[in-house]
PDB file of C-alpha atoms in Angstrom:
ATOM      1  CA  MET A   1     -29.410 -30.100  17.905  1.00  0.00           C
ATOM      2  CA  ALA A   2     -26.928 -27.611  19.371  1.00  0.00           C
ATOM      3  CA  SER A   3     -23.930 -29.757  18.453  1.00  0.00           C
ATOM      4  CA  GLU A   4     -25.204 -30.085  14.881  1.00  0.00           C
ATOM      5  CA  LEU A   5     -25.570 -26.317  14.693  1.00  0.00           C
ATOM      6  CA  ALA A   6     -22.079 -25.841  16.138  1.00  0.00           C
ATOM      7  CA  SER A   7     -20.606 -28.268  13.599  1.00  0.00           C
ATOM      8  CA  ILE A   8     -21.897 -25.992  10.830  1.00  0.00           C
ATOM      9  CA  LEU A   9     -21.435 -22.517  12.294  1.00  0.00           C
ATOM     10  CA  VAL A  10     -17.948 -22.857  13.807  1.00  0.00           C
ATOM     11  CA  PRO A  11     -16.200 -23.736  10.497  1.00  0.00           C
ATOM     12  CA  ILE A  12     -18.063 -20.882   8.813  1.00  0.00           C
ATOM     13  CA  GLY A  13     -16.865 -18.571  11.592  1.00  0.00           C
ATOM     14  CA  VAL A  14     -13.285 -19.775  11.238  1.00  0.00           C
ATOM     15  CA  ALA A  15     -13.390 -19.199   7.475  1.00  0.00           C
ATOM     16  CA  GLY A  16     -14.737 -15.703   8.089  1.00  0.00           C
ATOM     17  CA  ALA A  17     -11.928 -15.019  10.568  1.00  0.00           C
ATOM     18  CA  VAL A  18      -9.318 -16.148   8.037  1.00  0.00           C
ATOM     19  CA  LEU A  19     -10.815 -13.897   5.354  1.00  0.00           C
ATOM     20  CA  ALA A  20     -11.000 -11.006   7.815  1.00  0.00           C
ATOM     21  CA  ALA A  21      -7.352 -11.511   8.785  1.00  0.00           C
ATOM     22  CA  LEU A  22      -6.312 -11.450   5.115  1.00  0.00           C
ATOM     23  CA  CYS A  23      -8.300  -8.262   4.536  1.00  0.00           C
ATOM     24  CA  ALA A  24      -6.716  -6.710   7.637  1.00  0.00           C
ATOM     25  CA  LEU A  25      -3.256  -7.651   6.374  1.00  0.00           C
ATOM     26  CA  ILE A  26      -3.968  -6.030   3.003  1.00  0.00           C
ATOM     27  CA  ALA A  27      -5.310  -2.924   4.753  1.00  0.00           C
ATOM     28  CA  GLY A  28      -2.177  -2.644   6.871  1.00  0.00           C
ATOM     29  CA  VAL A  29       0.134  -2.958   3.875  1.00  0.00           C
ATOM     30  CA  ALA A  30      -1.967  -0.441   1.938  1.00  0.00           C
ATOM     31  CA  ILE A  31      -1.723   2.050   4.790  1.00  0.00           C
ATOM     32  CA  MET A  32       2.047   1.544   4.896  1.00  0.00           C
ATOM     33  CA  ARG A  33       2.273   2.318   1.190  1.00  0.00           C
ATOM     34  CA  GLY A  34      -0.136   5.239   1.414  1.00  0.00           C
ATOM     35  CA  ALA A  35      -2.785   3.683  -0.838  1.00  0.00           C
ATOM     36  CA  ALA A  36      -5.949   5.013   0.769  1.00  0.00           C
ATOM     37  CA  GLY A  37      -8.304   3.488  -1.804  1.00  0.00           C
ATOM     38  CA  LEU A  38      -6.888   0.005  -1.355  1.00  0.00           C
ATOM     39  CA  ALA A  39      -6.989   0.367   2.424  1.00  0.00           C
ATOM     40  CA  GLY A  40     -10.629   1.441   2.279  1.00  0.00           C
ATOM     41  CA  GLY A  41     -11.505  -1.457   0.008  1.00  0.00           C
ATOM     42  CA  ALA A  42      -9.758  -3.941   2.270  1.00  0.00           C
ATOM     43  CA  VAL A  43     -11.533  -2.614   5.350  1.00  0.00           C
ATOM     44  CA  GLY A  44     -14.786  -2.663   3.380  1.00  0.00           C
ATOM     45  CA  LEU A  45     -14.254  -6.366   2.678  1.00  0.00           C
ATOM     46  CA  TRP A  46     -13.166  -6.954   6.261  1.00  0.00           C
ATOM     47  CA  ILE A  47     -16.614  -5.940   7.553  1.00  0.00           C
ATOM     48  CA  PRO A  48     -18.629  -8.803   5.964  1.00  0.00           C
ATOM     49  CA  SER A  49     -15.798 -11.224   6.752  1.00  0.00           C
ATOM     50  CA  ALA A  50     -15.930 -10.220  10.418  1.00  0.00           C
ATOM     51  CA  MET A  51     -19.690 -10.615  10.380  1.00  0.00           C
ATOM     52  CA  LEU A  52     -19.187 -14.078   8.916  1.00  0.00           C
ATOM     53  CA  SER A  53     -16.749 -14.878  11.719  1.00  0.00           C
ATOM     54  CA  SER A  54     -19.420 -13.907  14.236  1.00  0.00           C
ATOM     55  CA  THR A  55     -21.500 -16.922  13.223  1.00  0.00           C
ATOM     56  CA  ALA A  56     -19.318 -19.049  15.484  1.00  0.00           C
ATOM     57  CA  SER A  57     -20.581 -17.025  18.442  1.00  0.00           C
ATOM     58  CA  PHE A  58     -23.946 -18.776  18.113  1.00  0.00           C
ATOM     59  CA  ALA A  59     -22.136 -21.915  19.269  1.00  0.00           C
ATOM     60  CA  ASN A  60     -20.435 -19.951  22.104  1.00  0.00           C
ATOM     61  CA  GLN A  61     -17.131 -19.807  20.191  1.00  0.00           C
ATOM     62  CA  TRP A  62     -15.940 -16.196  20.328  1.00  0.00           C
ATOM     63  CA  THR A  63     -12.362 -16.831  19.245  1.00  0.00           C
ATOM     64  CA  PRO A  64     -12.883 -16.318  15.484  1.00  0.00           C
ATOM     65  CA  LEU A  65     -14.562 -12.948  16.022  1.00  0.00           C
ATOM     66  CA  LEU A  66     -11.897 -11.840  18.501  1.00  0.00           C
ATOM     67  CA  ILE A  67      -9.144 -12.856  16.066  1.00  0.00           C
ATOM     68  CA  ALA A  68     -10.821 -10.908  13.241  1.00  0.00           C
ATOM     69  CA  VAL A  69     -11.118  -7.747  15.339  1.00  0.00           C
ATOM     70  CA  ALA A  70      -7.625  -8.068  16.827  1.00  0.00           C
ATOM     71  CA  THR A  71      -5.967  -8.477  13.427  1.00  0.00           C
ATOM     72  CA  LEU A  72      -7.666  -5.375  12.046  1.00  0.00           C
ATOM     73  CA  VAL A  73      -6.716  -3.274  15.058  1.00  0.00           C
ATOM     74  CA  ALA A  74      -3.126  -4.573  14.990  1.00  0.00           C
ATOM     75  CA  MET A  75      -2.662  -3.997  11.267  1.00  0.00           C
ATOM     76  CA  LEU A  76      -4.156  -0.499  11.372  1.00  0.00           C
ATOM     77  CA  VAL A  77      -1.801   0.446  14.207  1.00  0.00           C
ATOM     78  CA  ILE A  78       1.232  -1.173  12.561  1.00  0.00           C
ATOM     79  CA  GLY A  79       0.381   0.398   9.204  1.00  0.00           C
ATOM     80  CA  GLY A  80      -0.073   3.834  10.750  1.00  0.00           C
ATOM     81  CA  VAL A  81       3.218   3.643  12.644  1.00  0.00           C
ATOM     82  CA  ALA A  82       5.099   2.433   9.567  1.00  0.00           C
ATOM     83  CA  ARG A  83       3.537   5.190   7.466  1.00  0.00           C
ATOM     84  CA  SER A  84       4.597   7.833   9.984  1.00  0.00           C
ATOM     85  CA  ILE A  85       8.164   6.484   9.829  1.00  0.00           C
ATOM     86  CA  VAL A  86       8.072   6.690   6.033  1.00  0.00           C
ATOM     87  CA  ASN A  87       6.665  10.224   6.185  1.00  0.00           C
ATOM     88  CA  ALA A  88       9.512  11.261   8.507  1.00  0.00           C
ATOM     89  CA  GLY A  89      11.936  10.566   5.657  1.00  0.00           C
ATOM     90  CA  GLU A  90       9.862  12.460   3.090  1.00  0.00           C
ATOM     91  CA  PRO A  91      11.447  15.944   3.526  1.00  0.00           C
ATOM     92  CA  ALA A  92      14.863  14.642   2.408  1.00  0.00           C
ATOM     93  CA  ARG A  93      13.277  12.927  -0.578  1.00  0.00           C
ATOM     94  CA  GLU A  94      11.290  16.035  -1.444  1.00  0.00           C
ATOM     95  CA  SER A  95      14.380  18.253  -1.384  1.00  0.00           C
ATOM     96  CA  ALA A  96      16.249  15.813  -3.651  1.00  0.00           C
ATOM     97  CA  ARG A  97      13.267  15.754  -6.007  1.00  0.00           C
ATOM     98  CA  ALA A  98      13.116  19.560  -6.017  1.00  0.00           C
ATOM     99  CA  ALA A  99      16.836  19.714  -6.850  1.00  0.00           C
ATOM    100  CA  ARG A 100      16.335  17.364  -9.815  1.00  0.00           C
ATOM    101  CA  VAL A 101      13.413  19.434 -11.064  1.00  0.00           C
ATOM    102  CA  GLN A 102      15.451  22.631 -10.746  1.00  0.00           C
ATOM    103  CA  ALA A 103      18.314  21.017 -12.691  1.00  0.00           C
ATOM    104  CA  VAL A 104      15.907  20.164 -15.503  1.00  0.00           C
ATOM    105  CA  VAL A 105      14.472  23.685 -15.491  1.00  0.00           C
ATOM    106  CA  ASP A 106      17.951  25.251 -15.571  1.00  0.00           C
ATOM    107  CA  ALA A 107      19.153  23.021 -18.433  1.00  0.00           C
ATOM    108  CA  PRO A 108      19.616  24.794 -21.774  1.00  0.00           C
ATOM    109  CA  GLU A 109      16.920  24.284 -24.355  1.00  0.00           C
ATOM    110  CA  PRO A 110      17.826  22.033 -27.272  1.00  0.00           C
ATOM    111  CA  VAL A 111      18.447  23.736 -30.591  1.00  0.00           C
ATOM    112  CA  ALA A 112      16.156  22.762 -33.433  1.00  0.00           C
ATOM    113  CA  VAL A 113      18.096  21.617 -36.472  1.00  0.00           C
ATOM    114  CA  PRO A 114      16.373  21.894 -39.841  1.00  0.00           C
ATOM    115  CA  ARG A 115      15.740  18.614 -41.604  1.00  0.00           C
ATOM    116  CA  GLY A 116      18.523  17.712 -44.024  1.00  0.00           C
ATOM    117  CA  ALA A 117      21.136  19.977 -42.415  1.00  0.00           C
ATOM    118  CA  LYS A 118      24.512  18.410 -41.752  1.00  0.00           C
ATOM    119  CA  VAL A 119      25.439  18.415 -38.089  1.00  0.00           C
ATOM    120  CA  THR A 120      29.071  18.008 -37.114  1.00  0.00           C
ATOM    121  CA  PRO A 121      29.845  16.652 -33.681  1.00  0.00           C
ATOM    122  CA  SER A 122      31.049  19.267 -31.246  1.00  0.00           C
ATOM    123  CA  THR A 123      34.148  18.842 -29.127  1.00  0.00           C
ATOM    124  CA  GLY A 124      32.772  21.252 -26.560  1.00  0.00           C
ATOM    125  CA  SER A 125      34.197  24.673 -25.817  1.00  0.00           C
ATOM    126  CA  MET A 126      37.842  23.521 -26.053  1.00  0.00           C
ATOM    127  CA  PRO A 127      39.306  23.208 -29.556  1.00  0.00           C
ATOM    128  CA  ALA A 128      40.839  19.894 -30.459  1.00  0.00           C
ATOM    129  CA  LEU A 129      44.586  19.782 -29.959  1.00  0.00           C
ATOM    130  CA  ALA A 130      46.666  19.050 -33.002  1.00  0.00           C
ATOM    131  CA  GLY A 131      49.050  16.262 -32.400  1.00  0.00           C
TER     132      GLY A 131
END
């Protein structure tokens, strides 16, 4: 009876561990990219997958559950470290962005030309040289 139960529960546990590992991978990538909603959704899906992987423990097989937990912990740590590295480079990006915004703000406003008016191309502030 126990071997029949193990033959059913262990594959279910392994499938749960695989799903949990995929959810942990998605959560880690989402944390790296700073997508909190996606990370929360992935961890939210990881929970039932980890519970599914715990079914193998009824047949004294703890490996699927340990793999599910270890992958989540590893990906959360890796994602957090990678995000902190990305955030370290943010001040330089922010200053470049602020400079671009200031350049747009300082740009002269375009002149409205009435419809039907003839516009001649400008050569700038220097007159054209006669040749």
